[in-house]
Amino acid sequence: MALALYRQYRPATFAEVVGQEHVTAPLIQAITAGRINHAYLFSGPRGCGKTSSARILARSLNCEQGPTPTPCGVCDSCRGLAPDGGGTLDVIEIDAASHGGVDDARELRERAHYAPVSSRYKVYIVDEAHMVTTQGFNALLKLVEEPPDFLVFVFATTEPDKVLTTIRSR
């Protein structure tokens, strides 16, 4: 079976992300300085690398050598979060197009308070974040404003104007 090109050439490090230096440079600088934010909003057109960048950020934060802007690629976390890896329990990807309701947000909120299983950070990547309902965002608001130290949110969207203003401002 043939592998889709976007999967075959998906970047594994910030250095491999092409044409997005305005995104990767501040992320690298923040990781290097130890100034990890608890929430990020990645926006742009379909296929520009929002989800890939979110995965690389999660990999960089949870690498056993880090947090580091250049993940080692050999530790369990790096291997699990590699483009061909099976994932980790501490990096949770949510497709908001099908899980954007208030009940989904409440379930996320309940689970988010549990410490990471084997990593430094628990990272929630909310793809298609513009599809989260207003009630869903409201259910997440307090958690996004005052998260546990180990929790990082990455909201990825093609339509940032549809993300609740109070979430965008965080």
XYZ file of N, CA and C in Angstrom:
510
model
N 0.839 -1.170 0.000
C 0.000 0.000 0.000
C 0.891 1.242 0.000
N 0.550 2.210 -0.809
C 1.348 3.425 -0.937
C 1.096 4.354 0.243
N 2.141 5.039 0.648
C 2.061 5.996 1.744
C 1.773 7.373 1.158
N 0.807 8.091 1.712
C 0.474 9.426 1.236
C 1.691 10.337 1.382
N 1.877 11.231 0.421
C 3.049 12.112 0.429
C 3.146 12.943 1.702
N 2.014 13.459 2.181
C 2.075 14.293 3.383
C 2.516 13.493 4.598
N 2.266 12.199 4.599
C 2.746 11.363 5.703
C 4.216 11.002 5.509
N 4.593 10.741 4.277
C 5.972 10.353 3.988
C 6.943 11.496 4.275
N 6.528 12.717 3.998
C 7.424 13.863 4.143
C 7.062 14.772 5.314
N 6.262 14.276 6.253
C 5.886 15.071 7.425
C 7.142 15.381 8.240
N 7.368 16.651 8.587
C 8.575 17.001 9.350
C 8.555 16.412 10.757
N 9.752 16.090 11.253
C 9.897 15.513 12.593
C 10.546 16.491 13.563
N 11.144 17.563 13.037
C 11.794 18.574 13.875
C 11.468 19.957 13.315
N 11.686 20.980 14.118
C 11.454 22.340 13.643
C 12.340 22.667 12.445
N 13.551 22.130 12.408
C 14.472 22.390 11.298
C 13.931 21.857 9.976
N 13.078 20.849 10.026
C 12.518 20.260 8.809
C 11.249 20.966 8.332
N 10.717 21.887 9.132
C 9.518 22.624 8.736
C 9.947 23.701 7.744
N 9.401 23.654 6.541
C 9.823 24.545 5.466
C 8.843 25.709 5.321
N 9.379 26.918 5.219
C 8.567 28.089 4.937
C 7.761 28.620 6.105
N 8.045 28.180 7.304
C 7.285 28.625 8.475
C 8.211 29.155 9.567
N 9.287 29.817 9.171
C 10.253 30.322 10.139
C 9.620 31.307 11.115
N 8.596 32.041 10.660
C 7.902 32.977 11.553
C 7.159 32.238 12.667
N 6.955 30.946 12.503
C 6.332 30.114 13.535
C 7.395 29.375 14.338
N 8.320 28.743 13.638
C 9.303 27.896 14.321
C 10.300 28.698 15.149
N 10.737 29.857 14.661
C 11.744 30.644 15.393
C 11.261 31.048 16.790
N 10.050 31.606 16.940
C 9.594 31.942 18.300
C 9.403 30.712 19.192
N 8.970 29.591 18.606
C 8.811 28.374 19.405
C 10.164 27.872 19.892
N 11.149 27.877 19.006
C 12.506 27.460 19.383
C 13.046 28.369 20.483
N 12.848 29.672 20.310
C 13.332 30.639 21.299
C 12.648 30.426 22.655
N 11.346 30.181 22.647
C 10.611 29.964 23.900
C 11.090 28.705 24.606
N 11.303 27.637 23.854
C 11.774 26.384 24.456
C 13.173 26.574 25.025
N 14.041 27.225 24.268
C 15.414 27.461 24.709
C 15.446 28.301 25.986
N 14.569 29.300 26.060
C 14.529 30.187 27.227
C 13.736 29.594 28.392
N 13.095 28.454 28.173
C 12.294 27.846 29.231
C 10.991 28.579 29.488
N 10.512 29.279 28.489
C 9.270 30.051 28.625
C 8.151 29.373 27.832
N 7.710 28.264 28.357
C 6.673 27.482 27.701
C 5.315 28.049 28.095
N 4.528 28.429 27.110
C 3.181 28.911 27.392
C 2.254 27.728 27.625
N 1.158 27.978 28.284
C 0.210 26.900 28.550
C -0.800 26.727 27.419
N -0.840 27.678 26.482
C -1.760 27.553 25.354
C -1.178 28.238 24.128
N -1.380 27.605 22.979
C -0.926 28.134 21.695
C -2.084 28.060 20.717
N -2.143 29.020 19.797
C -3.125 28.998 18.721
C -2.362 29.027 17.411
N -2.421 27.934 16.669
C -1.784 27.845 15.360
C -2.881 28.014 14.317
N -2.724 28.999 13.442
C -3.737 29.214 12.411
C -3.067 29.351 11.058
N -3.816 28.995 10.034
C -3.318 29.086 8.675
C -4.133 28.202 7.767
N -3.846 28.276 6.469
C -4.621 27.470 5.518
C -4.349 25.978 5.679
N -5.255 25.205 5.139
C -5.137 23.750 5.188
C -3.801 23.321 4.581
N -3.099 22.439 5.273
C -1.861 21.882 4.741
C -0.610 22.694 4.997
N -0.691 23.762 5.790
C 0.495 24.603 6.006
C 1.398 24.089 7.123
N 0.942 23.085 7.887
C 1.808 22.506 8.906
C 1.398 22.773 10.341
N 0.166 23.166 10.566
C -0.284 23.468 11.935
C -0.194 22.241 12.839
N -0.781 21.144 12.394
C -0.792 19.930 13.213
C 0.606 19.347 13.328
N 1.366 19.367 12.245
C 2.749 18.870 12.300
C 3.570 19.692 13.280
N 3.410 21.014 13.253
C 4.141 21.876 14.189
C 3.715 21.609 15.626
N 2.437 21.345 15.833
C 1.951 21.022 17.180
C 2.575 19.721 17.677
N 2.681 18.739 16.796
C 3.298 17.464 17.176
C 4.783 17.643 17.482
N 5.457 18.469 16.693
C 6.880 18.728 16.939
C 7.052 19.454 18.272
N 6.166 20.400 18.564
C 6.221 21.096 19.850
C 6.057 20.098 20.995
N 5.083 19.207 20.880
C 4.871 18.191 21.921
C 6.100 17.302 22.065
N 6.684 16.938 20.952
C 7.893 16.099 20.957
C 9.052 16.839 21.631
N 9.203 18.114 21.315
C 10.273 18.925 21.897
C 10.098 19.091 23.404
N 8.861 19.272 23.836
C 8.593 19.460 25.261
C 8.816 18.186 26.063
N 8.516 17.037 25.467
C 8.559 15.779 26.211
C 9.788 14.923 25.946
N 10.716 15.386 25.120
C 11.956 14.647 24.888
C 12.700 14.488 26.217
N 13.256 13.323 26.433
C 13.991 13.076 27.680
C 15.225 13.959 27.809
N 15.716 14.534 26.713
C 16.863 15.436 26.737
C 16.442 16.887 26.968
N 15.179 17.147 27.141
C 14.714 18.518 27.103
C 13.938 18.965 28.301
N 13.088 19.957 28.060
C 12.608 20.434 26.775
C 13.755 20.969 25.912
N 13.677 20.653 24.643
C 14.721 21.028 23.705
C 14.114 21.309 22.339
N 14.640 22.316 21.623
C 14.126 22.576 20.277
C 14.559 21.512 19.261
N 15.518 20.664 19.658
C 15.974 19.591 18.763
C 15.809 18.248 19.471
N 14.632 17.630 19.359
C 14.392 16.353 20.028
C 15.410 15.300 19.604
N 15.761 14.420 20.546
C 16.821 13.432 20.307
C 16.430 12.382 19.275
N 15.157 12.051 19.204
C 14.706 11.064 18.230
C 14.871 9.621 18.662
N 15.480 9.377 19.816
C 15.721 7.996 20.247
C 15.003 7.618 21.545
N 14.627 8.592 22.359
C 13.936 8.250 23.609
C 12.518 7.762 23.285
N 11.869 7.158 24.258
C 10.523 6.611 24.050
C 9.538 7.678 23.581
N 9.608 8.851 24.186
C 8.697 9.927 23.817
C 8.925 10.370 22.374
N 10.170 10.564 21.996
C 10.483 10.990 20.626
C 10.056 9.942 19.602
N 10.308 8.692 19.911
C 9.922 7.626 18.972
C 8.402 7.535 18.852
N 7.713 7.671 19.972
C 6.256 7.611 19.936
C 5.628 8.764 19.187
N 6.270 9.933 19.246
C 5.731 11.124 18.598
C 6.345 11.397 17.232
N 7.189 10.497 16.751
C 7.753 10.633 15.407
C 6.623 10.513 14.385
N 6.828 11.039 13.170
C 5.771 10.947 12.158
C 5.247 9.528 11.925
N 6.087 8.530 12.099
C 5.644 7.146 11.912
C 5.429 6.430 13.244
N 5.442 7.178 14.345
C 5.286 6.588 15.679
C 3.832 6.316 16.026
N 3.648 5.584 17.086
C 2.306 5.207 17.513
C 1.664 6.160 18.494
N 2.348 7.253 18.831
C 1.809 8.212 19.783
C 2.218 7.886 21.206
N 1.813 8.725 22.132
C 2.050 8.494 23.556
C 0.762 8.798 24.313
N 0.690 8.324 25.524
C -0.496 8.559 26.343
C -0.621 10.013 26.780
N 0.482 10.748 26.729
C 0.492 12.112 27.249
C 0.298 13.189 26.189
N 0.192 12.800 24.938
C -0.114 13.748 23.865
C -1.416 13.276 23.234
N -2.452 14.071 23.429
C -3.790 13.685 23.014
C -4.234 14.598 21.885
N -4.534 14.012 20.735
C -5.035 14.774 19.595
C -6.543 14.629 19.537
N -7.213 15.758 19.414
C -8.670 15.781 19.376
C -9.108 16.447 18.083
N -9.977 15.777 17.340
C -10.562 16.358 16.140
C -11.840 17.069 16.565
N -11.769 18.384 16.652
C -12.911 19.146 17.155
C -14.091 19.117 16.194
N -13.853 18.747 14.941
C -14.964 18.646 13.998
C -15.963 17.587 14.448
N -15.476 16.546 15.100
C -16.378 15.489 15.569
C -16.446 15.397 17.094
N -15.609 16.158 17.799
C -15.599 16.128 19.267
C -15.511 17.545 19.830
N -16.387 18.426 19.370
C -16.304 19.829 19.772
C -17.435 20.313 20.650
N -18.254 19.394 21.113
C -19.399 19.787 21.926
C -19.055 19.994 23.388
N -20.028 20.446 24.137
C -19.823 20.742 25.550
C -19.514 19.470 26.342
N -20.132 18.355 26.000
C -19.848 17.106 26.719
C -18.413 16.654 26.491
N -17.923 16.814 25.246
C -16.525 16.470 24.946
C -15.581 17.371 25.727
N -15.901 18.661 25.801
C -15.063 19.614 26.534
C -15.048 19.293 28.027
N -16.182 18.910 28.552
C -16.236 18.554 29.977
C -15.411 17.306 30.264
N -15.467 16.340 29.354
C -14.658 15.127 29.529
C -13.168 15.465 29.475
N -12.781 16.315 28.527
C -11.380 16.752 28.435
C -10.977 17.446 29.730
N -11.833 18.320 30.213
C -11.549 19.073 31.441
C -11.318 18.140 32.629
N -12.112 17.084 32.725
C -11.954 16.132 33.825
C -10.638 15.368 33.723
N -10.280 14.955 32.510
C -9.063 14.158 32.314
C -7.789 14.996 32.385
N -7.901 16.271 32.097
C -6.721 17.133 32.017
C -6.017 17.303 33.355
N -6.717 17.123 34.437
C -6.114 17.334 35.751
C -5.239 16.173 36.211
N -5.307 15.046 35.512
C -4.435 13.923 35.855
C -3.038 14.195 35.315
N -2.031 13.922 36.117
C -0.637 14.162 35.719
C -0.270 13.280 34.525
N 0.737 13.691 33.760
C 1.193 12.859 32.642
C 1.637 11.482 33.131
N 1.448 10.484 32.295
C 1.801 9.110 32.650
C 3.310 8.920 32.651
N 3.966 9.343 31.576
C 5.405 9.082 31.465
C 6.190 10.258 30.900
N 5.562 11.388 30.731
C 6.221 12.541 30.115
C 6.234 13.729 31.060
N 6.910 14.761 30.633
C 7.010 15.993 31.407
C 5.706 16.793 31.314
N 5.136 16.826 30.111
C 3.922 17.599 29.852
C 2.828 16.702 29.289
N 1.602 17.062 29.617
C 0.439 16.490 28.945
C 0.025 17.548 27.927
N -0.004 17.177 26.654
C -0.289 18.124 25.582
C -1.589 17.720 24.895
N -2.514 18.656 24.831
C -3.753 18.458 24.081
C -3.649 19.247 22.785
N -3.711 18.544 21.662
C -3.719 19.180 20.346
C -5.165 19.147 19.859
N -5.786 20.315 19.790
C -7.181 20.416 19.370
C -7.196 20.882 17.919
N -7.361 19.928 17.016
C -7.357 20.208 15.583
C -8.741 20.684 15.152
N -8.777 21.586 14.175
C -10.034 22.184 13.716
C -10.746 22.864 14.891
N -9.980 23.630 15.651
C -10.496 24.247 16.882
C -11.684 25.167 16.635
N -11.813 25.697 15.439
C -12.951 26.568 15.139
C -14.284 25.819 15.186
N -14.229 24.485 15.223
C -15.450 23.674 15.271
C -15.929 23.417 16.703
N -15.153 23.824 17.694
C -15.606 23.691 19.082
C -16.763 24.671 19.275
N -17.823 24.204 19.883
C -18.979 25.072 20.101
C -18.661 26.128 21.158
N -19.455 27.182 21.174
C -19.278 28.227 22.185
C -19.389 27.635 23.583
N -20.347 26.736 23.776
C -20.511 26.088 25.073
C -19.294 25.228 25.401
N -18.726 24.577 24.382
C -17.521 23.775 24.587
C -16.348 24.634 25.028
N -16.154 25.771 24.345
C -15.078 26.686 24.742
C -15.307 27.221 26.152
N -16.548 27.561 26.461
C -16.842 28.071 27.804
C -16.538 27.031 28.871
N -16.778 25.752 28.552
C -16.470 24.681 29.504
C -14.963 24.537 29.712
N -14.170 24.915 28.708
C -12.705 24.800 28.793
C -12.028 26.056 29.328
N -12.743 27.158 29.357
C -12.126 28.455 29.626
C -11.318 28.500 30.915
N -11.866 28.067 32.015
C -11.137 28.129 33.287
C -9.880 27.269 33.241
N -9.972 26.093 32.611
C -8.811 25.213 32.495
C -7.722 25.856 31.640
N -8.109 26.523 30.557
C -7.127 27.192 29.699
C -6.521 28.394 30.421
N -7.312 29.084 31.222
C -6.812 30.243 31.969
C -5.905 29.847 33.123
N -6.240 28.769 33.819
C -5.489 28.347 35.003
C -5.203 26.847 34.942
N -4.335 26.440 34.021
C -4.059 25.003 33.884
C -3.053 24.523 34.928
N -3.007 23.222 35.169
C -1.914 22.675 35.981
C -0.580 22.955 35.268
N 0.503 22.970 36.004
C 1.815 23.290 35.426
C 2.220 22.360 34.290
N 1.720 21.138 34.287
C 2.135 20.142 33.300
C 1.280 20.152 32.033
N 0.298 21.034 31.933
C -0.669 20.987 30.838
C -0.392 22.052 29.788
N -0.395 21.641 28.513
C -0.218 22.558 27.390
C -1.321 22.272 26.372
N -1.972 23.332 25.907
C -2.965 23.223 24.842
C -2.382 23.785 23.559
N -2.644 23.116 22.437
C -2.342 23.666 21.121
C -3.637 23.596 20.323
N -4.184 24.756 20.019
C -5.383 24.842 19.201
C -4.937 25.123 17.770
N -5.352 24.284 16.829
C -4.997 24.451 15.418
C -6.277 24.712 14.633
N -6.262 25.765 13.819
C -7.475 26.137 13.098
C -7.173 26.822 11.776
N -8.099 26.669 10.848
C -8.022 27.410 9.592
C -8.821 28.709 9.699
N -9.613 28.840 10.754
C -10.480 30.007 10.922
C -10.365 30.567 12.346
N -9.297 31.313 12.627
C -9.088 31.805 13.995
C -10.195 32.738 14.485
N -10.880 33.416 13.576
C -11.953 34.320 13.990
C -13.135 33.581 14.606
N -13.243 32.280 14.339
C -14.339 31.491 14.905
C -13.992 30.899 16.271
N -12.747 31.085 16.700
C -12.345 30.633 18.035
C -12.776 31.710 19.020
N -13.379 31.297 20.097
C -13.896 32.224 21.099
C -12.825 33.253 21.482
N -13.198 34.517 21.519
C -12.260 35.611 21.795
C -11.504 35.400 23.099
N -12.181 34.926 24.121
C -11.511 34.725 25.408
C -10.453 33.626 25.331
N -10.607 32.676 24.438
C -9.588 31.641 24.230
C -8.442 32.224 23.404
N -8.781 32.981 22.343
C -7.743 33.584 21.488
C -6.823 34.495 22.277
N -7.346 35.183 23.262
C -6.545 36.158 24.010
C -5.589 35.505 25.003
N -5.713 34.230 25.242
C -4.843 33.552 26.203
C -3.499 33.298 25.569
